[in-house]
Coordinates of C-alpha atoms and ligand atoms in Angstrom, one line a residue:
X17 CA 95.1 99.8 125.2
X18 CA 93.4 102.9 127.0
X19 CA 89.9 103.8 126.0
X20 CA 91.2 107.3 124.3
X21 CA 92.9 105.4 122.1
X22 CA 90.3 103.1 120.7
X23 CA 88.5 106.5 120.0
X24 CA 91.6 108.1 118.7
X25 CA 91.3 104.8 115.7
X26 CA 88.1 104.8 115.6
X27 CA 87.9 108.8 114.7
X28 CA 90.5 108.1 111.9
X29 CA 88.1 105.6 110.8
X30 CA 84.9 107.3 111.0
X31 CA 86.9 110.3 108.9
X32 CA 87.7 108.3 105.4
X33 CA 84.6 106.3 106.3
X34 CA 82.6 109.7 105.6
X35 CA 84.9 110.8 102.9
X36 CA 84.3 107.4 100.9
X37 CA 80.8 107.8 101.6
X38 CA 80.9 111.1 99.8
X39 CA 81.6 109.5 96.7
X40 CA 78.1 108.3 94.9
X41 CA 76.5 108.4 91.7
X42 CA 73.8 110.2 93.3
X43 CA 73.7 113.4 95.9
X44 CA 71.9 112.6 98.8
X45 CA 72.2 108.9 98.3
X46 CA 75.1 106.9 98.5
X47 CA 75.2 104.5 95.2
X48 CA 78.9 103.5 94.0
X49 CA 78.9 100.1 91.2
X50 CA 81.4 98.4 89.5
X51 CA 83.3 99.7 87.2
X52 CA 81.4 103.1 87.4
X53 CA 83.4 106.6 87.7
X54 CA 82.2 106.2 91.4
X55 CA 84.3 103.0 91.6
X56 CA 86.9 104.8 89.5
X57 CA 86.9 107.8 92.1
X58 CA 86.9 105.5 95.2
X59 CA 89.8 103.3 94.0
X60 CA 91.8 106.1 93.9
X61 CA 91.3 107.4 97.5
X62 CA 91.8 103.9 98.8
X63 CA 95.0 103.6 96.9
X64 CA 96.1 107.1 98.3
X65 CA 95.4 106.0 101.9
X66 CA 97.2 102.8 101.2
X67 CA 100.5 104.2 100.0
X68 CA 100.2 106.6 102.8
X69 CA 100.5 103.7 104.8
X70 CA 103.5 102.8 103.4
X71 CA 102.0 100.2 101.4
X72 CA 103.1 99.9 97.3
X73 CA 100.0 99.9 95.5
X74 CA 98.7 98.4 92.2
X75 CA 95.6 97.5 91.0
X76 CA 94.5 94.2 89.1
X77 CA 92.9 93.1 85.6
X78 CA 89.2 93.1 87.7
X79 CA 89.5 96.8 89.6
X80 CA 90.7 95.3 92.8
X81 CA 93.2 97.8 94.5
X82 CA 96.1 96.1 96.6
X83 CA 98.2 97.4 99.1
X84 CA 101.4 95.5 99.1
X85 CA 103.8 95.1 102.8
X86 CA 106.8 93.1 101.4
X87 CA 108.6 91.2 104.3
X88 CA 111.4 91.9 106.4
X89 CA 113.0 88.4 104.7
X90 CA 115.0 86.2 104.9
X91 CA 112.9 84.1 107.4
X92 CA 111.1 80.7 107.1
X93 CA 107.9 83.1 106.8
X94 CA 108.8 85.6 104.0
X95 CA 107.1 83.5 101.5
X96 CA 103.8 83.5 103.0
X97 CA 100.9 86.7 103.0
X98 CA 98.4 87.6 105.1
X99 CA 95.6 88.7 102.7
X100 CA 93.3 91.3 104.4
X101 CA 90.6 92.5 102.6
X102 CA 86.6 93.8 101.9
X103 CA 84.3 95.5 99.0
X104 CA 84.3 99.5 98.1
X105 CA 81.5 98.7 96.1
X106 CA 77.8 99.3 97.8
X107 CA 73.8 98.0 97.0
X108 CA 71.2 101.1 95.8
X109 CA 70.9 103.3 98.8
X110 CA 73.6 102.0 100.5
X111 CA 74.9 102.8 104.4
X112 CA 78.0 104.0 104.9
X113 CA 80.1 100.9 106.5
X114 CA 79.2 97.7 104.6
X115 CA 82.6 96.8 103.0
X116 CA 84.4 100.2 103.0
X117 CA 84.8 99.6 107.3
X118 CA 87.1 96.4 106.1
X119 CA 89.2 97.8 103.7
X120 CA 89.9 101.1 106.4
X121 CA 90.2 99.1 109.1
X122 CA 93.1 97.0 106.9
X123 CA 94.9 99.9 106.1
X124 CA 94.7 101.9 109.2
X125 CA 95.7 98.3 111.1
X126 CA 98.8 98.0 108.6
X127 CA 99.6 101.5 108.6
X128 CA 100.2 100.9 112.9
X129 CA 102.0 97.5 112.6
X130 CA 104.4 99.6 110.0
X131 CA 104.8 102.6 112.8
X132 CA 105.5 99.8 115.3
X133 CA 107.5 97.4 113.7
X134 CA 108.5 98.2 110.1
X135 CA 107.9 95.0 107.9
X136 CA 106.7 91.6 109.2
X137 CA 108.1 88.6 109.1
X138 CA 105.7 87.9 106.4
X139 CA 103.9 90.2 103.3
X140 CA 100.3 91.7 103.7
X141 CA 98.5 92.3 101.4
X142 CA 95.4 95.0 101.8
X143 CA 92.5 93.7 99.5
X144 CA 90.1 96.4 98.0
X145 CA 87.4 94.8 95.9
X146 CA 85.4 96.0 93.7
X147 CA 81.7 93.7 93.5
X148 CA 80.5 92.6 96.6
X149 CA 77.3 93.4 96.2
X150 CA 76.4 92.5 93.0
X151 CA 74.1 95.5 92.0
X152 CA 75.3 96.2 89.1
X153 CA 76.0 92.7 87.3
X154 CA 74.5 89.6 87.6
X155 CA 77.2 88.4 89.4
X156 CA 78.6 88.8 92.7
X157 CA 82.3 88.1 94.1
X158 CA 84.1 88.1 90.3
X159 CA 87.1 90.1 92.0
X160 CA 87.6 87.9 95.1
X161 CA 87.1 84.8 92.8
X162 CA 89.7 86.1 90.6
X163 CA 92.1 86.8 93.2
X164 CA 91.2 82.6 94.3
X165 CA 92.3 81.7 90.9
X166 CA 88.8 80.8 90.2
X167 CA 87.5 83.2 87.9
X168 CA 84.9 82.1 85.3
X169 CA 85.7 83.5 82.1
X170 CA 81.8 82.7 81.5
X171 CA 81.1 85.8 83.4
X172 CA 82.5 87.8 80.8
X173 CA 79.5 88.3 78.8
X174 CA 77.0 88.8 81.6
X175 CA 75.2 92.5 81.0
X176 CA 74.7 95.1 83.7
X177 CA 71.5 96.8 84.4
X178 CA 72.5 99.4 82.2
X179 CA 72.9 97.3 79.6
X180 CA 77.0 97.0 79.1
X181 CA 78.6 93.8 78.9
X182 CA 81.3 92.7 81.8
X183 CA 84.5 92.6 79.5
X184 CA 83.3 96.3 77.6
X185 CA 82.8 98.0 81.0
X186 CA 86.6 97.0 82.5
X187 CA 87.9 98.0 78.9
X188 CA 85.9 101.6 79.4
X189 CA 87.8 101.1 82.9
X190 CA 91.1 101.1 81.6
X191 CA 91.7 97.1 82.3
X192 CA 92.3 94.3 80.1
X193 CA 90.3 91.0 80.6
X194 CA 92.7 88.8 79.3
X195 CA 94.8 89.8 82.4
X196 CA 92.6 88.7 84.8
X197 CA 94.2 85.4 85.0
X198 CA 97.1 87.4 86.8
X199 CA 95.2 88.2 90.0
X200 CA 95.4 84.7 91.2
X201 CA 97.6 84.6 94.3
X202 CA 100.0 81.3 94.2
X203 CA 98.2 79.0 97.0
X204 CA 101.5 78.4 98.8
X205 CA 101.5 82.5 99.2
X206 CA 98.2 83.4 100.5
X207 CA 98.5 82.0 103.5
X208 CA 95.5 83.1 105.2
X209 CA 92.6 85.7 104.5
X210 CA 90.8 87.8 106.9
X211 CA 87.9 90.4 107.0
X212 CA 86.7 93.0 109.1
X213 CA 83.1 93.8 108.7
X214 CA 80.0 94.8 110.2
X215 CA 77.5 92.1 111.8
X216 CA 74.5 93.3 109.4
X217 CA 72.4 91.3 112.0
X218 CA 71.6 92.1 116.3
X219 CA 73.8 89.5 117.8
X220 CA 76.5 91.5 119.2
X221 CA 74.2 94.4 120.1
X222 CA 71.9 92.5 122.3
X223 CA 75.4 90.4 123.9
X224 CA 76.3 94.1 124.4
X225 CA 79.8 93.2 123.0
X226 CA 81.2 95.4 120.2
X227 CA 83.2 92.4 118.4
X228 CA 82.8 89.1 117.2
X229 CA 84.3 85.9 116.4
X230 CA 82.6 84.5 112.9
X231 CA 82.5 80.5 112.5
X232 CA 81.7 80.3 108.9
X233 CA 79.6 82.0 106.5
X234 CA 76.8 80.2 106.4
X235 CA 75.4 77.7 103.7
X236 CA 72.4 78.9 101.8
X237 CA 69.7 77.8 99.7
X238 CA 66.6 79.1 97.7
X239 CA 63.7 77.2 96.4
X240 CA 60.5 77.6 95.0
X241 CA 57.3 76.2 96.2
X242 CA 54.5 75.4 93.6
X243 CA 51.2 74.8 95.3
X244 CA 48.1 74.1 93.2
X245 CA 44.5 73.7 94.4
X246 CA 41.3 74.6 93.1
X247 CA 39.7 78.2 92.3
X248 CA 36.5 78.1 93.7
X249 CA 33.6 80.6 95.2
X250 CA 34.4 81.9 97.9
X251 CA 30.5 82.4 99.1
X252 CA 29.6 79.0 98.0
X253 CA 32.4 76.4 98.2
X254 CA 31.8 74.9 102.3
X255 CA 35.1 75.0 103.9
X256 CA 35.2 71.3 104.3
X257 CA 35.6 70.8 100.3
X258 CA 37.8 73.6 99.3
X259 CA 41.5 73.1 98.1
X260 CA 42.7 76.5 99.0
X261 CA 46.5 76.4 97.7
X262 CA 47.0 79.7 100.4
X263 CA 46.2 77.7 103.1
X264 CA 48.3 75.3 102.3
X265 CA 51.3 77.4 101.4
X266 CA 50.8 79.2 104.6
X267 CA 51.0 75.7 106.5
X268 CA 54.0 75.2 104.6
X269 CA 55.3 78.7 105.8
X270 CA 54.8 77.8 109.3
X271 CA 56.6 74.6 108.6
X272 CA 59.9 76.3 107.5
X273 CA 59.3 79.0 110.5
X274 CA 59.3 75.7 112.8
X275 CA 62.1 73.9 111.6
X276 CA 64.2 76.9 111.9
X277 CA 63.2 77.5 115.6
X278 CA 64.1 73.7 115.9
X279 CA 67.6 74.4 114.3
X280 CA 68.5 77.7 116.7
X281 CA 71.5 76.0 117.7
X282 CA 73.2 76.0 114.3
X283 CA 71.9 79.4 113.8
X284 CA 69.0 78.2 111.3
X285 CA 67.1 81.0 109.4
X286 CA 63.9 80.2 107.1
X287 CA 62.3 83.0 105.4
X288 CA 59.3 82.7 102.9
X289 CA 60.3 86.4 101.4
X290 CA 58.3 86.3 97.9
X291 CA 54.7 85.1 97.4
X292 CA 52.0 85.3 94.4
X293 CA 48.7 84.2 94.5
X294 CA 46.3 83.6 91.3
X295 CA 43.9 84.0 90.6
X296 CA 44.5 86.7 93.0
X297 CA 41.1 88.0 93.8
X298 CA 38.8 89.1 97.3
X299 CA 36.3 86.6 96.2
X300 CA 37.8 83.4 94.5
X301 CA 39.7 80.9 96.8
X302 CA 43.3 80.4 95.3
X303 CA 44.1 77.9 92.7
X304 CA 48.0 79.0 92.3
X305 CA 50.9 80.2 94.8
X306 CA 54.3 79.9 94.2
X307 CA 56.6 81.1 96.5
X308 CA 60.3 81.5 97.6
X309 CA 62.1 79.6 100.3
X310 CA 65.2 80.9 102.1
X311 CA 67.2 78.7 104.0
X312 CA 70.2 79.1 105.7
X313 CA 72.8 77.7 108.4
X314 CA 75.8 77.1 109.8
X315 CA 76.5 74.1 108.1
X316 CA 75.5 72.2 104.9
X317 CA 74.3 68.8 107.1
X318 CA 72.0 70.4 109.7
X319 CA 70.9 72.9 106.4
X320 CA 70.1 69.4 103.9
X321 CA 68.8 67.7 106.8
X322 CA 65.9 70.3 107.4
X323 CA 65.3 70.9 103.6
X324 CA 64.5 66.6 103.5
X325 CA 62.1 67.7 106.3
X326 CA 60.2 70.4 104.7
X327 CA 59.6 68.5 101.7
X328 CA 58.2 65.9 104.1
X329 CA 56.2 68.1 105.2
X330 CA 55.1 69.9 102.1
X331 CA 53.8 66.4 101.1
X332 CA 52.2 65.7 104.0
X333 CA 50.4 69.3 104.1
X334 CA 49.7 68.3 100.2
X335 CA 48.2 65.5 101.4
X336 CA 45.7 66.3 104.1
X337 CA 44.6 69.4 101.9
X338 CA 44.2 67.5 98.7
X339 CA 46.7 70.1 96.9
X340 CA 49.7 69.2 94.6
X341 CA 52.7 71.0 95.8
X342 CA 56.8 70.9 95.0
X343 CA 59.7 72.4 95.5
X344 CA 62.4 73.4 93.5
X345 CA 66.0 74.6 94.2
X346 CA 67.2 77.8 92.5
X347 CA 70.2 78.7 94.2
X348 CA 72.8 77.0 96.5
X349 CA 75.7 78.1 98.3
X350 CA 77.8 75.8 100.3
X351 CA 78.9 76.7 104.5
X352 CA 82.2 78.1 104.0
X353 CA 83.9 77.5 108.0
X354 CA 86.0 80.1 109.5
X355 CA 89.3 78.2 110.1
X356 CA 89.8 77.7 114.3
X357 CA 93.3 78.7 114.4
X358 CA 92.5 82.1 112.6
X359 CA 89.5 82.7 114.9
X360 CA 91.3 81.7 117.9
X361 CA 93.4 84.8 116.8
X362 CA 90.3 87.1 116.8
X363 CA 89.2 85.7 120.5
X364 CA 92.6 86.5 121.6
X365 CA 92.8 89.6 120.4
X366 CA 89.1 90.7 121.8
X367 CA 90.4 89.4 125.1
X368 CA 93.5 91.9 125.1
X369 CA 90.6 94.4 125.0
X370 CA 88.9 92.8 128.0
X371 CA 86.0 92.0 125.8
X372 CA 83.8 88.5 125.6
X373 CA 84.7 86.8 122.1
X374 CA 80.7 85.9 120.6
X375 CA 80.9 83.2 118.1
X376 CA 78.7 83.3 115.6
X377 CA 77.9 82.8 111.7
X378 CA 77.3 84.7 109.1
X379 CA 74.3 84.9 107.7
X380 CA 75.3 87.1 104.5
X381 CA 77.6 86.1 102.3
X382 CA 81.1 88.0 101.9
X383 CA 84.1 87.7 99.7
X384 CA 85.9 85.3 101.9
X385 CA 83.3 82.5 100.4
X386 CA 85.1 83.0 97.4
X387 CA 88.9 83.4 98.6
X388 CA 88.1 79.9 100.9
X389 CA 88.7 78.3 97.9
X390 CA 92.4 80.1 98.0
X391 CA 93.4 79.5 101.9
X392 CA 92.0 79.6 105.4
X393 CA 89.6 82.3 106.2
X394 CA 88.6 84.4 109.2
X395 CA 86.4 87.3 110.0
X396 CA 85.4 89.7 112.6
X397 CA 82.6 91.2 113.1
X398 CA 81.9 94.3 114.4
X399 CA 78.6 95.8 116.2
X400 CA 76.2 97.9 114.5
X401 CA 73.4 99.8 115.6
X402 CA 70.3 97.9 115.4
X403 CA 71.5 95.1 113.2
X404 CA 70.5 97.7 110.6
X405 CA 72.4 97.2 107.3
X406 CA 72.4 98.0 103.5
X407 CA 70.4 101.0 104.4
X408 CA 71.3 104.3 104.6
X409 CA 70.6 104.4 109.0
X410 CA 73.8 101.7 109.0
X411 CA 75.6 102.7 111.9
X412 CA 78.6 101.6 113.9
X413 CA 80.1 103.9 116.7
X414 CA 83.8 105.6 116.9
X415 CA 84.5 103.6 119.7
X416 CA 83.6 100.4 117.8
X417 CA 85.2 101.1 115.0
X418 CA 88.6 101.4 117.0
X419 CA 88.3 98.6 119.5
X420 CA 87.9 96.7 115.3
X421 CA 91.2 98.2 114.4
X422 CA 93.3 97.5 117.2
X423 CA 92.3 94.1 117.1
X424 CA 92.6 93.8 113.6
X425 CA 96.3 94.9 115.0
X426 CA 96.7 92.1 118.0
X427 CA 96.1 89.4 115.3
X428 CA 98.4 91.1 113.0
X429 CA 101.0 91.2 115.8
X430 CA 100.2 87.5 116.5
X431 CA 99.9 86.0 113.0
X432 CA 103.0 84.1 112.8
X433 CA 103.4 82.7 116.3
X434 CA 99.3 81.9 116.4
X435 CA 99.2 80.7 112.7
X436 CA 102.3 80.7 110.8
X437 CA 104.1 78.6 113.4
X438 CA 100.7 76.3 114.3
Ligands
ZN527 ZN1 79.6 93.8 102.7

């Protein structure tokens, strides 16, 4: 595919990714939640775009809009569907590309396999979802989940920031929670899910490619460290005798920060993001910190492996500075693999475009953790400027953004002989 016609996508694509971004709660800033007249608003532009794409359109119990492509039938393959899919929903001050580039590129990818070929051997569906983010509810992929069959009914209750419970806010949206059961696909249906997104990180930018393979979305975990010395004087108390929990916890920081330089192969990260210190004054050497851990990685071993470590060290560090110190988990999220076969479909469709296919996790989690329980999952990931994301200077170029589409095409093209018939 020429050049001109990457940007001839990727203009299309920049076009209803400006006129999404124009819908917000807020001028000047681009806010759109669940369930709010912004999600309303945006629902119904994707849904026009989709049946412009020839797609049949309906929406389910939980908001998400989908973009139906029945078959051609009749073949071994015309009860399988390729799910394709992202999030129309953004974080306060959002940029303009998280999530809404996925659900484009789908339909504008769809819309050129229809010109092409008519129907496919097999359905596609074209995904829109509608809580990604999480920044409105305490709870974050309830539309994929529900769509996985694994929607938990527990979630219901759960109160927004401004106060509304879950089940009241779809009503006021026109839905009916005891539907939700309905968007589960059959698991012998969905036979794979993909996504298109942005990376959100600087990978591709500094491998100067604009696409990307992703292995799996990678396992997570947050704890809390508790680290408890003595206050003392901070004119008075001789170095030698003090049990400064700061110290300490910085120690322990530069722990994490070495273990996750130790673990760059399986794209390690460890972040101490969140720290207090009490009694929190110029002159009094701290008695208190507690502070947050972040740890993530490409898979749950190499992840468990280096979380026994820390609290190693952390008793060590304890130890030596005559501190008590723990650690507690608040939060857990298993490795969710990209399945080969599906990203062997990406690399073969960035190496149609005479581009290098980067491997690489991701570090943020996305809906696909949540369909994986449904069937195989893939992603691509597309280059954005500065690895700057869920900020308004989010930016990925025209050119970009096409070179996404047309592979998003390739695999389409490819699905059943590369996956269907593997
Ligand atoms: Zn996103």
């Amino acid at each position: 595919m020429a050049d001109d016609a990457f940007l001839a996508l990727g203009r299309e694509a920049e076009r209803m990714i400006r006129d999404l971004a124009q819908i917000s709660a807020e001028e000047g800033r681009l806010i759109r939640l669940y369930l709010t007249p912004e999600h309303r608003h945006a629902a119904d532009l994707v849904g026009r775009w989709m049946s412009e794409a020839g797609l049949d359109v309906t929406e389910d119990a939980l908001g998400t809009v989908r973009g139906r492509l029945d078959p051609a039938g009749g073949g071994q393959n015309a009860a399988r569907r390729l799910l394709i899919g992202s999030h129309i929903d953004t974080v306060i001050d959002a940029g303009a590309y998280d999530g809404t580039l996925g659900v484009i590129a789908g339909i504008l990818a769809v819309r050129e396999v229809v010109r092409r070929h008519g129907r496919m051997p097999f359905g596609i569906d074209v995904l829109a979802f509608g809580d990604e983010e999480g920044s409105r509810f305490p709870a974050t992929l309830l539309c994929s989940e529900a769509v996985a069959g694994h929607f938990d009914s527990a979630a219901l209750a759960v109160e927004s920031v401004d106060g509304v419970r879950l089940d009241d806010a779809l009503r006021r949206y026109g839905k009916d929670p005891a539907r939700i059961g309905e968007a589960a696909y059959d698991p012998e249906e969905a036979a794979a899910y993909v996504e298109v997104h942005i990376e959100q990180g600087p990978v591709l930018e500094q491998a100067g490619e604009a696409l990307g393979v992703v292995t799996a979305i990678a396992s997570q975990s947050r704890h809390t460290v508790t680290v408890i010395g003595e206050a003392g004087h901070a004119g008075t108390v001789p170095m030698a005798l003090r049990r400064d929990a700061l110290a300490a916890s910085a120690e322990i920081a530069l722990a994490l920060e070495g273990l996750a330089l130790g673990n760059a192969d399986d794209f390690m990260v460890g972040t101490v993001g969140k720290m207090s210190v009490l009694p929190g004054a110029t002159n009094v050497i701290p008695a208190r910190v507690v502070f947050t851990v972040d740890l993530r990685s490409q898979t749950d071993a190499r992840r468990l492996e280096a979380l026994a470590r820390l609290r190693d060290e952390i008793a060590a560090i304890a130890d030596r500075r005559r501190v008590t110190a723990w650690m507690e988990r608040t939060h857990e999220v298993a490795a969710k693999p990209c399945d080969p076969t599906l990203q062997a479909g990406f690399a073969g469709a960035i190496a149609g475009q005479g581009g290098r296919a980067i491997r690489l996790p991701s570090g943020a989690g996305h809906d696909g953790q949540a369909v994986g329980a449904l069937c195989p999952i893939g992603m691509l990931f597309v280059r954005c400027r500065g690895g700057i994301s869920h900020n308004p200077a989010e930016f990925t170029s025209v050119e970009d953004m096409g070179r996404a589409v047309a592979a998003l095409i390739g695999f389409i093209e490819n699905f059943d002989r590369s996956f269907l018939a593997a």
